[in-house]
Amino acid sequence: FLFTTLFRSKQWYQRRVRGMKDREEDGSEEGEEGSEDREDRENMTDRDEEMDEDTKKMMKMMPMRARYECDEGFKLHRTMHGPWGWCRKDGSYEIPQCEAEEDWSEVEFKLHKGNEKKFVDKRGRVFAGVVMARDKPASGSEEDPDWELGCNDGFNNHAAGAICRTLGFRHGAQTPLTKKMQVMAADATQPKFGWTGFNCKFDDTLPSSVNCRAQRYDEAMEHKGMKAKCFDFDKMAVKCFDSAEFNVTVSLTYSNKKITCRAMAYKENYQMDLGKMEGVEAKFMIDDKEIEEAHKYKMKKGYFMKVTNLKKREFNCLSCEVHAGEMMLGKAERCKDEENKPMNDWSWDN
């Protein structure tokens, strides 16, 4: 009885899943079963109004789960828990979506790492790179849809997590785009921008969630014109990981006398001191060759290194990497031919 009361009080009975029968629109043919459903909903509404504040508080603290199925002729877009939906503690909910079989499609993702050799984990998985997506070909189909790029306009960390979960990781975050990431084979088809404005409200979703939104790139261009235009440095890039204990964001700036690798680590919105973490270190590189100079760390600034007449040196790119043992936590890069372009840096609070 407790489960039934909590389940109904969260209003799961509202049938928000596409494909479920809506008897309310067919009052003339609703029959005996439709009348019973309407009466049951009215009773539940009355019961909800009578609930005291303590009961409402208790419900918000107790996430509930339910298994969903679609009507005949419809297919299910699963959640990260398969066919299960659930209520979150804040009162929001996540439920699988149903779609007509003739309209049903599934988006698949992959990460393009380019020449970034370190973006592969011990299991051989690419865990960071430029995001590409396409409609997944049906089993046995000879069609091979083109991969498309995502524009990072409106993109957020929750959406990055949704992408990473389709690739077998538990979590994800945005990451700065590097020049090496974008390198493609000379004979490879150069992908075009296909979608933009991808964002999600929560960090426990898949891309097909009702709590995620995206827009086709050509539609955005039609509606917004040049305001929606994306360039090479706007390509969407993510890093994926399995542990959400903390996440490191990295950006790089430099002057004639100093290079700063602004590495920030956050856990539950509180900044952590990387200098006190055993085994965490930074590497500064100029055109992929490590700079053998001493560097320091300050919590508010990150890692920084003093240099001499940097702007007079001949180089293409500066970069910094933050490592914890053999694992690279983050990387940032600045190249001279991108000096007049906006930096693709981000923070955990975006």
Tab-separated table of C-alpha atoms in Angstrom:
chain	number	residue	atom	x	y	z
A	1	PHE	CA	0.000	0.000	0.000
A	2	LEU	CA	2.859	2.385	0.799
A	3	PHE	CA	4.442	1.758	-2.604
A	4	THR	CA	1.118	2.283	-4.386
A	5	THR	CA	0.436	5.541	-2.522
A	6	LEU	CA	3.900	6.970	-3.218
A	7	PHE	CA	3.869	5.802	-6.789
A	8	ARG	CA	0.538	7.400	-7.549
A	9	SER	CA	1.210	10.552	-5.587
A	10	LYS	CA	4.175	11.237	-7.902
A	11	GLN	CA	1.577	11.294	-10.712
A	12	TRP	CA	3.101	8.591	-12.818
A	13	TYR	CA	-0.478	7.790	-13.834
A	14	GLN	CA	-0.481	10.825	-16.161
A	15	ARG	CA	0.797	8.638	-19.029
A	16	ARG	CA	3.462	11.006	-20.336
A	17	VAL	CA	5.067	8.236	-22.388
A	18	ARG	CA	4.361	8.493	-26.121
A	19	GLY	CA	2.370	5.628	-27.528
A	20	MET	CA	0.296	4.954	-24.427
A	21	LYS	CA	-3.430	5.004	-25.075
A	22	ASP	CA	-5.241	8.221	-24.225
A	23	ARG	CA	-8.813	7.310	-23.448
A	24	GLU	CA	-9.715	10.839	-22.377
A	25	GLU	CA	-9.820	11.997	-26.023
A	26	ASP	CA	-12.320	9.293	-26.902
A	27	GLY	CA	-15.125	9.934	-24.450
A	28	SER	CA	-17.802	8.422	-26.705
A	29	GLU	CA	-16.079	5.022	-26.805
A	30	GLU	CA	-14.306	4.929	-23.471
A	31	GLY	CA	-16.583	2.188	-22.156
A	32	GLU	CA	-16.586	0.694	-18.717
A	33	GLU	CA	-12.764	0.470	-18.454
A	34	GLY	CA	-12.325	4.160	-19.342
A	35	SER	CA	-14.857	5.213	-16.719
A	36	GLU	CA	-13.030	3.234	-14.062
A	37	ASP	CA	-9.724	4.876	-15.019
A	38	ARG	CA	-11.236	8.368	-14.784
A	39	GLU	CA	-12.795	7.623	-11.406
A	40	ASP	CA	-9.508	6.204	-10.123
A	41	ARG	CA	-7.622	9.333	-11.194
A	42	GLU	CA	-10.164	11.563	-9.457
A	43	ASN	CA	-9.788	9.545	-6.249
A	44	MET	CA	-6.002	9.832	-6.427
A	45	THR	CA	-6.237	13.604	-6.912
A	46	ASP	CA	-8.421	13.908	-3.814
A	47	ARG	CA	-5.977	11.778	-1.833
A	48	ASP	CA	-3.030	13.943	-2.959
A	49	GLU	CA	-4.779	17.106	-1.742
A	50	GLU	CA	-5.347	15.536	1.677
A	51	MET	CA	-1.703	14.550	2.227
A	52	ASP	CA	-0.042	16.346	5.112
A	53	GLU	CA	3.311	18.125	4.836
A	54	ASP	CA	5.233	15.313	6.552
A	55	THR	CA	4.035	12.827	3.947
A	56	LYS	CA	5.020	15.167	1.103
A	57	LYS	CA	8.503	15.621	2.581
A	58	MET	CA	8.869	11.865	2.948
A	59	MET	CA	7.917	11.329	-0.695
A	60	LYS	CA	10.524	13.801	-1.893
A	61	MET	CA	13.184	11.858	0.012
A	62	MET	CA	12.188	8.485	-1.438
A	63	PRO	CA	12.950	7.909	-5.126
A	64	MET	CA	10.507	5.417	-6.631
A	65	ARG	CA	10.987	3.122	-9.620
A	66	ALA	CA	8.614	1.543	-12.107
A	67	ARG	CA	9.059	-0.687	-15.153
A	68	TYR	CA	7.584	0.536	-18.459
A	69	GLU	CA	6.391	-1.174	-21.609
A	70	CYS	CA	5.138	0.350	-24.854
A	71	ASP	CA	1.895	-0.457	-26.610
A	72	GLU	CA	1.946	-2.684	-29.673
A	73	GLY	CA	3.462	-0.897	-32.655
A	74	PHE	CA	5.794	1.229	-30.539
A	75	LYS	CA	9.423	0.755	-29.462
A	76	LEU	CA	11.077	1.798	-26.221
A	77	HIS	CA	13.938	4.278	-25.837
A	78	ARG	CA	15.579	2.944	-22.701
A	79	THR	CA	16.931	4.900	-19.762
A	80	MET	CA	20.313	4.187	-18.168
A	81	HIS	CA	18.430	1.543	-16.145
A	82	GLY	CA	16.879	-0.124	-19.156
A	83	PRO	CA	13.039	-0.158	-19.170
A	84	TRP	CA	12.867	1.367	-15.691
A	85	GLY	CA	11.802	4.899	-14.785
A	86	TRP	CA	12.237	6.593	-11.440
A	87	CYS	CA	11.474	9.652	-9.320
A	88	ARG	CA	14.371	11.809	-8.171
A	89	LYS	CA	14.581	13.233	-4.688
A	90	ASP	CA	13.846	16.740	-5.984
A	91	GLY	CA	10.470	15.615	-7.345
A	92	SER	CA	11.548	15.346	-10.996
A	93	TYR	CA	11.381	12.027	-12.809
A	94	GLU	CA	13.000	10.019	-15.589
A	95	ILE	CA	10.926	7.662	-17.722
A	96	PRO	CA	11.580	5.676	-20.915
A	97	GLN	CA	10.093	7.130	-24.104
A	98	CYS	CA	8.012	5.227	-26.629
A	99	GLU	CA	8.066	5.939	-30.365
A	100	ALA	CA	6.154	4.476	-33.287
A	101	GLU	CA	8.125	1.693	-34.972
A	102	GLU	CA	8.026	3.426	-38.361
A	103	ASP	CA	9.523	6.597	-36.819
A	104	TRP	CA	11.900	4.938	-34.371
A	105	SER	CA	15.614	5.635	-34.668
A	106	GLU	CA	18.574	5.423	-32.325
A	107	VAL	CA	21.518	7.819	-32.307
A	108	GLU	CA	24.993	6.377	-31.826
A	109	PHE	CA	28.116	8.293	-30.839
A	110	LYS	CA	31.858	7.925	-31.147
A	111	LEU	CA	34.856	9.982	-30.051
A	112	HIS	CA	37.526	10.984	-32.561
A	113	LYS	CA	40.887	11.365	-30.815
A	114	GLY	CA	42.951	12.254	-33.870
A	115	ASN	CA	46.656	12.086	-32.952
A	116	GLU	CA	46.045	12.163	-29.190
A	117	LYS	CA	47.589	8.789	-28.330
A	118	LYS	CA	47.004	9.186	-24.590
A	119	PHE	CA	43.225	9.371	-24.951
A	120	VAL	CA	42.868	5.577	-24.798
A	121	ASP	CA	42.394	3.733	-21.489
A	122	LYS	CA	43.764	0.326	-20.458
A	123	ARG	CA	40.707	-1.402	-21.935
A	124	GLY	CA	41.359	0.155	-25.337
A	125	ARG	CA	38.464	2.595	-25.129
A	126	VAL	CA	38.790	6.152	-26.449
A	127	PHE	CA	37.802	8.264	-23.442
A	128	ALA	CA	38.214	11.778	-24.861
A	129	GLY	CA	37.884	13.425	-28.237
A	130	VAL	CA	35.692	15.199	-30.750
A	131	VAL	CA	32.077	13.998	-30.587
A	132	MET	CA	30.517	12.496	-33.725
A	133	ALA	CA	26.989	11.141	-34.070
A	134	ARG	CA	24.698	9.496	-36.593
A	135	ASP	CA	21.489	7.466	-36.803
A	136	LYS	CA	22.431	3.894	-35.968
A	137	PRO	CA	21.953	1.626	-39.003
A	138	ALA	CA	19.292	-1.054	-38.577
A	139	SER	CA	20.512	-4.611	-38.135
A	140	GLY	CA	21.225	-6.134	-41.558
A	141	SER	CA	20.867	-2.778	-43.310
A	142	GLU	CA	23.314	-1.883	-46.071
A	143	GLU	CA	22.947	1.834	-45.357
A	144	ASP	CA	25.946	3.584	-43.838
A	145	PRO	CA	24.848	7.043	-42.604
A	146	ASP	CA	27.503	9.759	-42.439
A	147	TRP	CA	28.965	10.765	-39.104
A	148	GLU	CA	28.225	14.366	-38.102
A	149	LEU	CA	29.858	16.847	-35.744
A	150	GLY	CA	28.113	18.583	-32.876
A	151	CYS	CA	28.412	22.322	-32.280
A	152	ASN	CA	29.213	23.205	-28.651
A	153	ASP	CA	26.753	26.126	-28.603
A	154	GLY	CA	24.499	25.469	-25.583
A	155	PHE	CA	26.300	22.223	-24.726
A	156	ASN	CA	26.668	21.331	-21.024
A	157	ASN	CA	28.336	18.744	-18.768
A	158	HIS	CA	25.109	16.800	-18.208
A	159	ALA	CA	24.827	16.266	-21.974
A	160	ALA	CA	28.474	15.169	-22.078
A	161	GLY	CA	27.639	12.567	-19.432
A	162	ALA	CA	24.700	11.337	-21.520
A	163	ILE	CA	27.003	10.815	-24.512
A	164	CYS	CA	29.625	9.012	-22.430
A	165	ARG	CA	27.047	6.627	-20.969
A	166	THR	CA	26.194	5.414	-24.490
A	167	LEU	CA	29.910	4.544	-24.844
A	168	GLY	CA	30.036	2.418	-21.713
A	169	PHE	CA	31.289	5.025	-19.234
A	170	ARG	CA	29.428	6.224	-16.161
A	171	HIS	CA	30.133	9.956	-16.393
A	172	GLY	CA	31.401	12.651	-18.730
A	173	ALA	CA	32.253	16.335	-18.998
A	174	GLN	CA	33.105	18.907	-21.630
A	175	THR	CA	36.774	19.250	-22.456
A	176	PRO	CA	38.750	21.859	-24.441
A	177	LEU	CA	39.246	21.059	-28.107
A	178	THR	CA	42.873	20.433	-29.055
A	179	LYS	CA	44.483	20.672	-32.459
A	180	LYS	CA	45.586	17.032	-32.336
A	181	MET	CA	42.024	15.861	-31.726
A	182	GLN	CA	40.904	17.248	-35.061
A	183	VAL	CA	43.516	15.508	-37.232
A	184	MET	CA	41.906	13.126	-39.723
A	185	ALA	CA	43.309	10.794	-42.337
A	186	ALA	CA	43.821	12.456	-45.717
A	187	ASP	CA	41.373	10.075	-47.408
A	188	ALA	CA	38.720	10.338	-44.667
A	189	THR	CA	35.412	12.068	-45.269
A	190	GLN	CA	35.387	15.375	-43.432
A	191	PRO	CA	32.241	15.415	-41.239
A	192	LYS	CA	29.905	18.405	-41.266
A	193	PHE	CA	27.994	19.992	-38.415
A	194	GLY	CA	24.724	18.138	-37.976
A	195	TRP	CA	23.329	19.263	-34.620
A	196	THR	CA	23.661	21.972	-31.985
A	197	GLY	CA	22.234	23.178	-28.677
A	198	PHE	CA	22.532	19.765	-27.005
A	199	ASN	CA	21.935	20.006	-23.262
A	200	CYS	CA	20.402	17.927	-20.473
A	201	LYS	CA	18.820	18.932	-17.158
A	202	PHE	CA	20.226	16.054	-15.091
A	203	ASP	CA	23.382	13.958	-14.834
A	204	ASP	CA	21.683	10.541	-14.940
A	205	THR	CA	20.244	10.498	-18.456
A	206	LEU	CA	20.833	9.112	-21.927
A	207	PRO	CA	20.586	11.361	-25.019
A	208	SER	CA	17.063	10.083	-25.818
A	209	SER	CA	15.754	11.352	-22.461
A	210	VAL	CA	12.815	13.763	-22.342
A	211	ASN	CA	15.120	15.883	-20.138
A	212	CYS	CA	17.612	16.397	-23.003
A	213	ARG	CA	17.241	18.778	-25.927
A	214	ALA	CA	19.075	19.271	-29.241
A	215	GLN	CA	18.431	20.921	-32.589
A	216	ARG	CA	19.397	20.024	-36.111
A	217	TYR	CA	22.128	22.374	-37.310
A	218	ASP	CA	20.412	23.316	-40.578
A	219	GLU	CA	17.228	24.180	-38.682
A	220	ALA	CA	19.182	26.386	-36.271
A	221	MET	CA	20.794	28.171	-39.218
A	222	GLU	CA	17.388	28.683	-40.814
A	223	HIS	CA	15.920	30.169	-37.624
A	224	LYS	CA	18.898	32.165	-36.305
A	225	GLY	CA	21.067	32.762	-39.356
A	226	MET	CA	24.697	33.653	-38.610
A	227	LYS	CA	24.007	33.655	-34.864
A	228	ALA	CA	23.900	29.855	-35.090
A	229	LYS	CA	26.991	29.556	-37.316
A	230	CYS	CA	29.671	27.177	-35.981
A	231	PHE	CA	33.354	27.121	-36.875
A	232	ASP	CA	36.142	24.561	-36.519
A	233	PHE	CA	36.931	25.676	-32.974
A	234	ASP	CA	33.241	25.158	-32.007
A	235	LYS	CA	33.387	21.386	-32.384
A	236	MET	CA	31.973	19.533	-29.401
A	237	ALA	CA	34.549	17.580	-27.370
A	238	VAL	CA	34.115	15.478	-24.231
A	239	LYS	CA	36.087	13.352	-21.817
A	240	CYS	CA	34.556	10.266	-20.227
A	241	PHE	CA	35.329	8.599	-16.907
A	242	ASP	CA	33.889	6.019	-14.541
A	243	SER	CA	34.561	7.683	-11.200
A	244	ALA	CA	32.744	10.906	-10.330
A	245	GLU	CA	34.777	11.429	-7.160
A	246	PHE	CA	36.267	14.578	-8.681
A	247	ASN	CA	36.674	16.142	-12.091
A	248	VAL	CA	39.536	18.322	-13.330
A	249	THR	CA	39.066	21.231	-15.746
A	250	VAL	CA	42.120	22.604	-17.530
A	251	SER	CA	42.787	25.812	-19.488
A	252	LEU	CA	46.046	27.422	-20.601
A	253	THR	CA	47.187	31.044	-20.884
A	254	TYR	CA	50.625	32.539	-21.416
A	255	SER	CA	52.525	35.798	-21.512
A	256	ASN	CA	56.100	36.644	-22.417
A	257	LYS	CA	57.322	35.526	-18.968
A	258	LYS	CA	54.859	32.963	-17.691
A	259	ILE	CA	52.773	29.956	-18.750
A	260	THR	CA	49.751	29.169	-16.608
A	261	CYS	CA	47.973	25.829	-16.620
A	262	ARG	CA	44.768	26.621	-14.792
A	263	ALA	CA	43.811	23.190	-13.463
A	264	MET	CA	40.802	23.165	-11.160
A	265	ALA	CA	39.345	20.139	-9.391
A	266	TYR	CA	35.840	20.139	-7.941
A	267	LYS	CA	33.891	17.685	-5.849
A	268	GLU	CA	30.232	18.453	-5.198
A	269	ASN	CA	30.891	22.095	-6.210
A	270	TYR	CA	33.733	22.497	-3.687
A	271	GLN	CA	37.198	23.220	-5.048
A	272	MET	CA	39.887	20.712	-4.135
A	273	ASP	CA	43.609	21.373	-3.620
A	274	LEU	CA	45.495	19.397	-6.283
A	275	GLY	CA	48.767	20.267	-4.578
A	276	LYS	CA	47.811	18.023	-1.666
A	277	MET	CA	46.869	15.049	-3.832
A	278	GLU	CA	49.616	12.457	-4.015
A	279	GLY	CA	50.699	11.530	-7.538
A	280	VAL	CA	48.990	14.456	-9.305
A	281	GLU	CA	51.387	16.467	-11.495
A	282	ALA	CA	51.406	18.773	-14.507
A	283	LYS	CA	53.485	18.666	-17.675
A	284	PHE	CA	54.175	21.744	-19.809
A	285	MET	CA	55.012	21.206	-23.488
A	286	ILE	CA	56.053	23.301	-26.437
A	287	ASP	CA	55.239	21.564	-29.732
A	288	ASP	CA	54.898	18.242	-27.865
A	289	LYS	CA	58.347	18.514	-26.280
A	290	GLU	CA	58.264	18.760	-22.508
A	291	ILE	CA	59.655	21.968	-21.037
A	292	GLU	CA	62.242	21.018	-18.441
A	293	GLU	CA	61.685	23.987	-16.152
A	294	ALA	CA	60.438	24.005	-12.576
A	295	HIS	CA	56.799	24.900	-12.026
A	296	LYS	CA	54.692	25.731	-8.977
A	297	TYR	CA	51.082	25.264	-7.915
A	298	LYS	CA	48.611	27.550	-6.180
A	299	MET	CA	45.052	26.529	-5.538
A	300	LYS	CA	43.524	29.675	-7.065
A	301	LYS	CA	45.860	29.852	-10.066
A	302	GLY	CA	46.681	26.251	-10.834
A	303	TYR	CA	50.126	25.280	-12.139
A	304	PHE	CA	52.403	27.974	-13.524
A	305	MET	CA	55.918	28.211	-14.914
A	306	LYS	CA	58.233	31.214	-15.384
A	307	VAL	CA	59.879	31.491	-18.807
A	308	THR	CA	62.042	34.009	-20.684
A	309	ASN	CA	61.080	35.834	-23.904
A	310	LEU	CA	58.459	33.267	-24.817
A	311	LYS	CA	56.905	35.362	-27.561
A	312	LYS	CA	60.239	35.531	-29.404
A	313	ARG	CA	60.542	31.759	-29.536
A	314	GLU	CA	59.477	29.930	-32.668
A	315	PHE	CA	56.753	27.419	-31.905
A	316	ASN	CA	53.288	26.408	-33.085
A	317	CYS	CA	51.514	25.278	-29.918
A	318	LEU	CA	51.820	25.277	-26.141
A	319	SER	CA	50.046	22.666	-24.080
A	320	CYS	CA	49.761	21.354	-20.541
A	321	GLU	CA	48.593	18.016	-19.219
A	322	VAL	CA	47.504	17.057	-15.711
A	323	HIS	CA	48.218	13.444	-14.708
A	324	ALA	CA	47.414	11.205	-11.771
A	325	GLY	CA	49.944	8.433	-12.172
A	326	GLU	CA	49.535	7.008	-15.692
A	327	MET	CA	46.073	8.492	-16.185
A	328	MET	CA	45.672	11.899	-17.840
A	329	LEU	CA	42.974	13.890	-16.049
A	330	GLY	CA	42.881	16.823	-18.445
A	331	LYS	CA	44.685	18.732	-21.165
A	332	ALA	CA	44.649	22.253	-22.629
A	333	GLU	CA	46.366	23.693	-25.690
A	334	ARG	CA	47.000	27.134	-27.229
A	335	CYS	CA	48.301	27.545	-30.760
A	336	LYS	CA	49.643	30.701	-32.399
A	337	ASP	CA	47.366	30.410	-35.415
A	338	GLU	CA	44.384	30.460	-33.038
A	339	GLU	CA	45.362	33.593	-31.120
A	340	ASN	CA	42.486	35.600	-32.572
A	341	LYS	CA	39.917	32.907	-31.961
A	342	PRO	CA	37.846	32.666	-28.761
A	343	MET	CA	39.230	30.073	-26.348
A	344	ASN	CA	37.210	26.945	-25.850
A	345	ASP	CA	37.762	26.869	-22.081
A	346	TRP	CA	35.030	25.934	-19.662
A	347	SER	CA	34.411	25.425	-15.967
A	348	TRP	CA	32.453	22.931	-13.906
A	349	ASP	CA	29.867	25.628	-13.166
A	350	ASN	CA	28.911	26.167	-16.846
